[in-house]
Amino acid sequence: MCTVMAALAVGSTVAGVAGQMQSANASAAASSYNASVQRENARLADMHARRVLEAGADEERKQRAATQRLIGKQTAGMAANGLDITFGSPLDLIVDTATQGEIDAMTIRTNAYRNSDDVRNQAASYRNKAALYDMEADNSRTSGMLSAAGTVLTGAGQAYGLSKYGDSYTGLRNPTKIGTLY
């Protein structure tokens, strides 16, 4: 009976170790997958940040071109009416238009940088999450090995106790004293 109980303890230990290792490996695999998803999200966010800057630069160029067209129309209109555009109010109008056009272009640039920064910050957040998932995967593997080692030691202790003390190790001879040595 002692040998059977010891064999069962060993079998239980082996099954427990296998289950703990499988669970740890599954948890580590899930964490590794999540880390790779976060890295891909970061890559996509970085690409999006570049596109935001490119779109902002395009809008900035369009704004400057629109300002130049407006200045051209103003200049042509004033010249057609015989106004000298090199001084006075006509010059002030052209300077004001150029100034406002440049302010608008710089506002577009600033907004593009702000939007790009927001997206880059999100990319950094994704990279941080990926690093945490990588650590979680490592910790899952370590935890699984430590749990399995604990199970092996517990199982070895039980098997030794059963082989040395027999049925009395688990209190099988006296059901009222289960778990006590006597």
mmCIF file of C-alpha atoms in Angstrom:
data_model
loop_
_atom_site.group_PDB
_atom_site.id
_atom_site.type_symbol
_atom_site.label_atom_id
_atom_site.label_comp_id
_atom_site.label_asym_id
_atom_site.label_seq_id
_atom_site.Cartn_x
_atom_site.Cartn_y
_atom_site.Cartn_z
ATOM 1 C CA MET A 1 0.000 0.000 0.000
ATOM 2 C CA CYS A 2 2.871 2.356 0.822
ATOM 3 C CA THR A 3 4.418 1.815 -2.576
ATOM 4 C CA VAL A 4 1.098 2.463 -4.317
ATOM 5 C CA MET A 5 0.583 5.674 -2.324
ATOM 6 C CA ALA A 6 4.140 6.784 -3.029
ATOM 7 C CA ALA A 7 3.654 6.045 -6.736
ATOM 8 C CA LEU A 8 0.408 8.037 -6.731
ATOM 9 C CA ALA A 9 2.174 10.928 -5.019
ATOM 10 C CA VAL A 10 4.904 10.843 -7.662
ATOM 11 C CA GLY A 11 2.312 10.657 -10.459
ATOM 12 C CA SER A 12 0.373 13.537 -8.956
ATOM 13 C CA THR A 13 3.573 15.531 -8.693
ATOM 14 C CA VAL A 14 4.475 14.875 -12.330
ATOM 15 C CA ALA A 15 0.982 15.866 -13.465
ATOM 16 C CA GLY A 16 1.088 18.996 -11.304
ATOM 17 C CA VAL A 17 4.465 20.009 -12.679
ATOM 18 C CA ALA A 18 3.306 19.448 -16.255
ATOM 19 C CA GLY A 19 0.160 21.494 -15.651
ATOM 20 C CA GLN A 20 2.069 24.344 -14.042
ATOM 21 C CA MET A 21 4.622 24.439 -16.848
ATOM 22 C CA GLN A 22 1.887 24.324 -19.489
ATOM 23 C CA SER A 23 0.008 27.126 -17.751
ATOM 24 C CA ALA A 24 3.177 29.209 -17.437
ATOM 25 C CA ASN A 25 4.042 28.626 -21.098
ATOM 26 C CA ALA A 26 0.519 29.559 -22.205
ATOM 27 C CA SER A 27 0.606 32.714 -20.094
ATOM 28 C CA ALA A 28 4.048 33.601 -21.447
ATOM 29 C CA ALA A 29 2.885 32.989 -25.022
ATOM 30 C CA ALA A 30 -0.159 35.222 -24.509
ATOM 31 C CA SER A 31 2.019 37.960 -23.037
ATOM 32 C CA SER A 32 4.517 37.626 -25.892
ATOM 33 C CA TYR A 33 1.685 37.892 -28.406
ATOM 34 C CA ASN A 34 0.328 40.992 -26.654
ATOM 35 C CA ALA A 35 3.825 42.504 -26.715
ATOM 36 C CA SER A 36 4.092 41.917 -30.460
ATOM 37 C CA VAL A 37 0.660 43.498 -30.992
ATOM 38 C CA GLN A 38 1.752 46.559 -29.012
ATOM 39 C CA ARG A 39 4.991 46.807 -31.020
ATOM 40 C CA GLU A 40 2.975 46.695 -34.239
ATOM 41 C CA ASN A 41 0.636 49.374 -32.860
ATOM 42 C CA ALA A 42 3.695 51.514 -32.087
ATOM 43 C CA ARG A 43 5.030 51.020 -35.615
ATOM 44 C CA LEU A 44 1.681 52.021 -37.111
ATOM 45 C CA ALA A 45 1.430 55.036 -34.805
ATOM 46 C CA ASP A 46 4.923 56.157 -35.864
ATOM 47 C CA MET A 47 3.872 55.881 -39.509
ATOM 48 C CA HIS A 48 0.704 57.848 -38.751
ATOM 49 C CA ALA A 49 2.745 60.556 -37.001
ATOM 50 C CA ARG A 50 4.901 60.924 -40.131
ATOM 51 C CA ARG A 51 1.787 61.145 -42.308
ATOM 52 C CA VAL A 52 0.340 63.828 -40.024
ATOM 53 C CA LEU A 53 3.519 65.901 -40.456
ATOM 54 C CA GLU A 54 3.508 65.361 -44.223
ATOM 55 C CA ALA A 55 -0.152 66.378 -44.463
ATOM 56 C CA GLY A 56 0.585 69.442 -42.333
ATOM 57 C CA ALA A 57 3.474 70.409 -44.609
ATOM 58 C CA ASP A 58 1.189 70.039 -47.644
ATOM 59 C CA GLU A 59 -1.469 72.228 -46.024
ATOM 60 C CA GLU A 60 1.184 74.768 -45.083
ATOM 61 C CA ARG A 61 2.372 74.929 -48.721
ATOM 62 C CA LYS A 62 -1.225 75.288 -49.925
ATOM 63 C CA GLN A 63 -1.822 78.122 -47.454
ATOM 64 C CA ARG A 64 1.283 79.968 -48.622
ATOM 65 C CA ALA A 65 0.281 79.486 -52.261
ATOM 66 C CA ALA A 66 -3.229 80.774 -51.511
ATOM 67 C CA THR A 67 -1.719 83.808 -49.773
ATOM 68 C CA GLN A 68 0.503 84.489 -52.789
ATOM 69 C CA ARG A 69 -2.514 84.239 -55.115
ATOM 70 C CA LEU A 70 -4.454 86.662 -52.920
ATOM 71 C CA ILE A 71 -1.536 89.109 -52.863
ATOM 72 C CA GLY A 72 -1.317 88.795 -56.647
ATOM 73 C CA LYS A 73 -5.026 89.583 -57.030
ATOM 74 C CA GLN A 74 -4.736 92.536 -54.649
ATOM 75 C CA THR A 75 -1.689 93.864 -56.470
ATOM 76 C CA ALA A 76 -3.328 93.468 -59.874
ATOM 77 C CA GLY A 77 -6.547 95.090 -58.690
ATOM 78 C CA MET A 78 -4.801 98.084 -57.151
ATOM 79 C CA ALA A 79 -2.491 98.491 -60.141
ATOM 80 C CA ALA A 80 -5.492 98.326 -62.494
ATOM 81 C CA ASN A 81 -7.024 101.228 -60.559
ATOM 82 C CA GLY A 82 -3.823 103.213 -60.921
ATOM 83 C CA LEU A 83 -2.688 102.927 -57.306
ATOM 84 C CA ASP A 84 1.003 102.915 -56.442
ATOM 85 C CA ILE A 85 1.492 99.733 -54.396
ATOM 86 C CA THR A 86 4.977 100.624 -53.172
ATOM 87 C CA PHE A 87 3.841 102.851 -50.290
ATOM 88 C CA GLY A 88 0.896 103.859 -48.142
ATOM 89 C CA SER A 89 -2.336 101.929 -47.683
ATOM 90 C CA PRO A 90 -1.866 99.654 -50.725
ATOM 91 C CA LEU A 91 1.504 98.519 -49.385
ATOM 92 C CA ASP A 92 0.034 98.122 -45.889
ATOM 93 C CA LEU A 93 -2.735 95.905 -47.307
ATOM 94 C CA ILE A 94 -0.232 93.684 -49.102
ATOM 95 C CA VAL A 95 2.008 93.447 -46.007
ATOM 96 C CA ASP A 96 -0.992 92.672 -43.789
ATOM 97 C CA THR A 97 -2.152 89.970 -46.204
ATOM 98 C CA ALA A 98 1.340 88.434 -46.322
ATOM 99 C CA THR A 99 1.616 88.595 -42.523
ATOM 100 C CA GLN A 100 -1.779 86.994 -41.953
ATOM 101 C CA GLY A 101 -1.033 84.337 -44.571
ATOM 102 C CA GLU A 102 2.244 83.474 -42.828
ATOM 103 C CA ILE A 103 0.498 83.345 -39.442
ATOM 104 C CA ASP A 104 -2.058 80.942 -40.927
ATOM 105 C CA ALA A 105 0.712 78.788 -42.437
ATOM 106 C CA MET A 106 2.587 78.675 -39.132
ATOM 107 C CA THR A 107 -0.642 77.806 -37.292
ATOM 108 C CA ILE A 108 -1.110 74.879 -39.670
ATOM 109 C CA ARG A 109 2.483 73.774 -39.012
ATOM 110 C CA THR A 110 2.077 74.102 -35.239
ATOM 111 C CA ASN A 111 -1.155 72.096 -35.278
ATOM 112 C CA ALA A 112 0.476 69.395 -37.400
ATOM 113 C CA TYR A 113 3.364 69.134 -34.926
ATOM 114 C CA ARG A 114 0.968 68.973 -31.994
ATOM 115 C CA ASN A 115 -1.090 66.251 -33.655
ATOM 116 C CA SER A 116 2.061 64.363 -34.605
ATOM 117 C CA ASP A 117 3.350 64.636 -31.035
ATOM 118 C CA ASP A 118 0.075 63.197 -29.730
ATOM 119 C CA VAL A 119 0.420 60.226 -32.067
ATOM 120 C CA ARG A 120 4.119 59.782 -31.210
ATOM 121 C CA ASN A 121 3.224 59.816 -27.522
ATOM 122 C CA GLN A 122 0.699 57.066 -28.227
ATOM 123 C CA ALA A 123 3.436 55.121 -30.038
ATOM 124 C CA ALA A 124 5.682 55.496 -26.983
ATOM 125 C CA SER A 125 2.839 54.235 -24.818
ATOM 126 C CA TYR A 126 2.488 51.193 -27.074
ATOM 127 C CA ARG A 127 6.230 50.513 -26.788
ATOM 128 C CA ASN A 128 6.014 50.784 -22.997
ATOM 129 C CA LYS A 129 3.098 48.340 -22.957
ATOM 130 C CA ALA A 130 5.100 45.957 -25.152
ATOM 131 C CA ALA A 131 7.995 46.110 -22.685
ATOM 132 C CA LEU A 132 5.616 45.357 -19.815
ATOM 133 C CA TYR A 133 4.160 42.388 -21.694
ATOM 134 C CA ASP A 134 7.695 41.129 -22.374
ATOM 135 C CA MET A 135 8.440 41.339 -18.648
ATOM 136 C CA GLU A 136 5.142 39.605 -17.904
ATOM 137 C CA ALA A 137 6.104 36.765 -20.257
ATOM 138 C CA ASP A 138 9.483 36.395 -18.540
ATOM 139 C CA ASN A 139 7.831 36.479 -15.127
ATOM 140 C CA SER A 140 5.291 33.852 -16.202
ATOM 141 C CA ARG A 141 8.071 31.503 -17.237
ATOM 142 C CA THR A 142 10.007 32.101 -14.015
ATOM 143 C CA SER A 143 6.901 31.744 -11.877
ATOM 144 C CA GLY A 144 5.999 28.518 -13.662
ATOM 145 C CA MET A 145 9.433 27.060 -13.037
ATOM 146 C CA LEU A 146 9.374 28.074 -9.373
ATOM 147 C CA SER A 147 5.869 26.664 -8.901
ATOM 148 C CA ALA A 148 6.905 23.458 -10.611
ATOM 149 C CA ALA A 149 9.978 23.241 -8.383
ATOM 150 C CA GLY A 150 7.757 23.727 -5.336
ATOM 151 C CA THR A 151 5.445 21.004 -6.543
ATOM 152 C CA VAL A 152 8.393 18.661 -7.109
ATOM 153 C CA LEU A 153 9.682 19.309 -3.602
ATOM 154 C CA THR A 154 6.235 18.856 -2.058
ATOM 155 C CA GLY A 155 5.663 15.672 -4.045
ATOM 156 C CA ALA A 156 9.091 14.346 -3.130
ATOM 157 C CA GLY A 157 8.374 15.047 0.526
ATOM 158 C CA GLN A 158 5.046 13.255 0.320
ATOM 159 C CA ALA A 159 6.547 10.284 -1.511
ATOM 160 C CA TYR A 160 9.342 10.084 1.048
ATOM 161 C CA GLY A 161 6.875 10.334 3.913
ATOM 162 C CA LEU A 162 4.723 7.601 2.431
ATOM 163 C CA SER A 163 7.676 5.321 1.797
ATOM 164 C CA LYS A 164 9.145 5.867 5.264
ATOM 165 C CA TYR A 165 6.031 6.066 7.445
ATOM 166 C CA GLY A 166 3.552 4.155 5.329
ATOM 167 C CA ASP A 167 -0.171 4.662 5.747
ATOM 168 C CA SER A 168 0.294 6.477 9.034
ATOM 169 C CA TYR A 169 1.859 9.406 7.151
ATOM 170 C CA THR A 170 -1.559 10.492 5.892
ATOM 171 C CA GLY A 171 -3.521 9.146 8.817
ATOM 172 C CA LEU A 172 -5.192 6.413 6.775
ATOM 173 C CA ARG A 173 -5.271 3.982 9.720
ATOM 174 C CA ASN A 174 -7.324 6.357 11.851
ATOM 175 C CA PRO A 175 -9.740 8.557 9.851
ATOM 176 C CA THR A 176 -10.192 10.915 12.808
ATOM 177 C CA LYS A 177 -6.521 11.837 12.684
ATOM 178 C CA ILE A 178 -6.180 12.579 8.971
ATOM 179 C CA GLY A 179 -3.075 14.605 8.280
ATOM 180 C CA THR A 180 -1.349 13.947 11.583
ATOM 181 C CA LEU A 181 1.625 11.774 12.274
ATOM 182 C CA TYR A 182 1.277 9.323 15.186
#
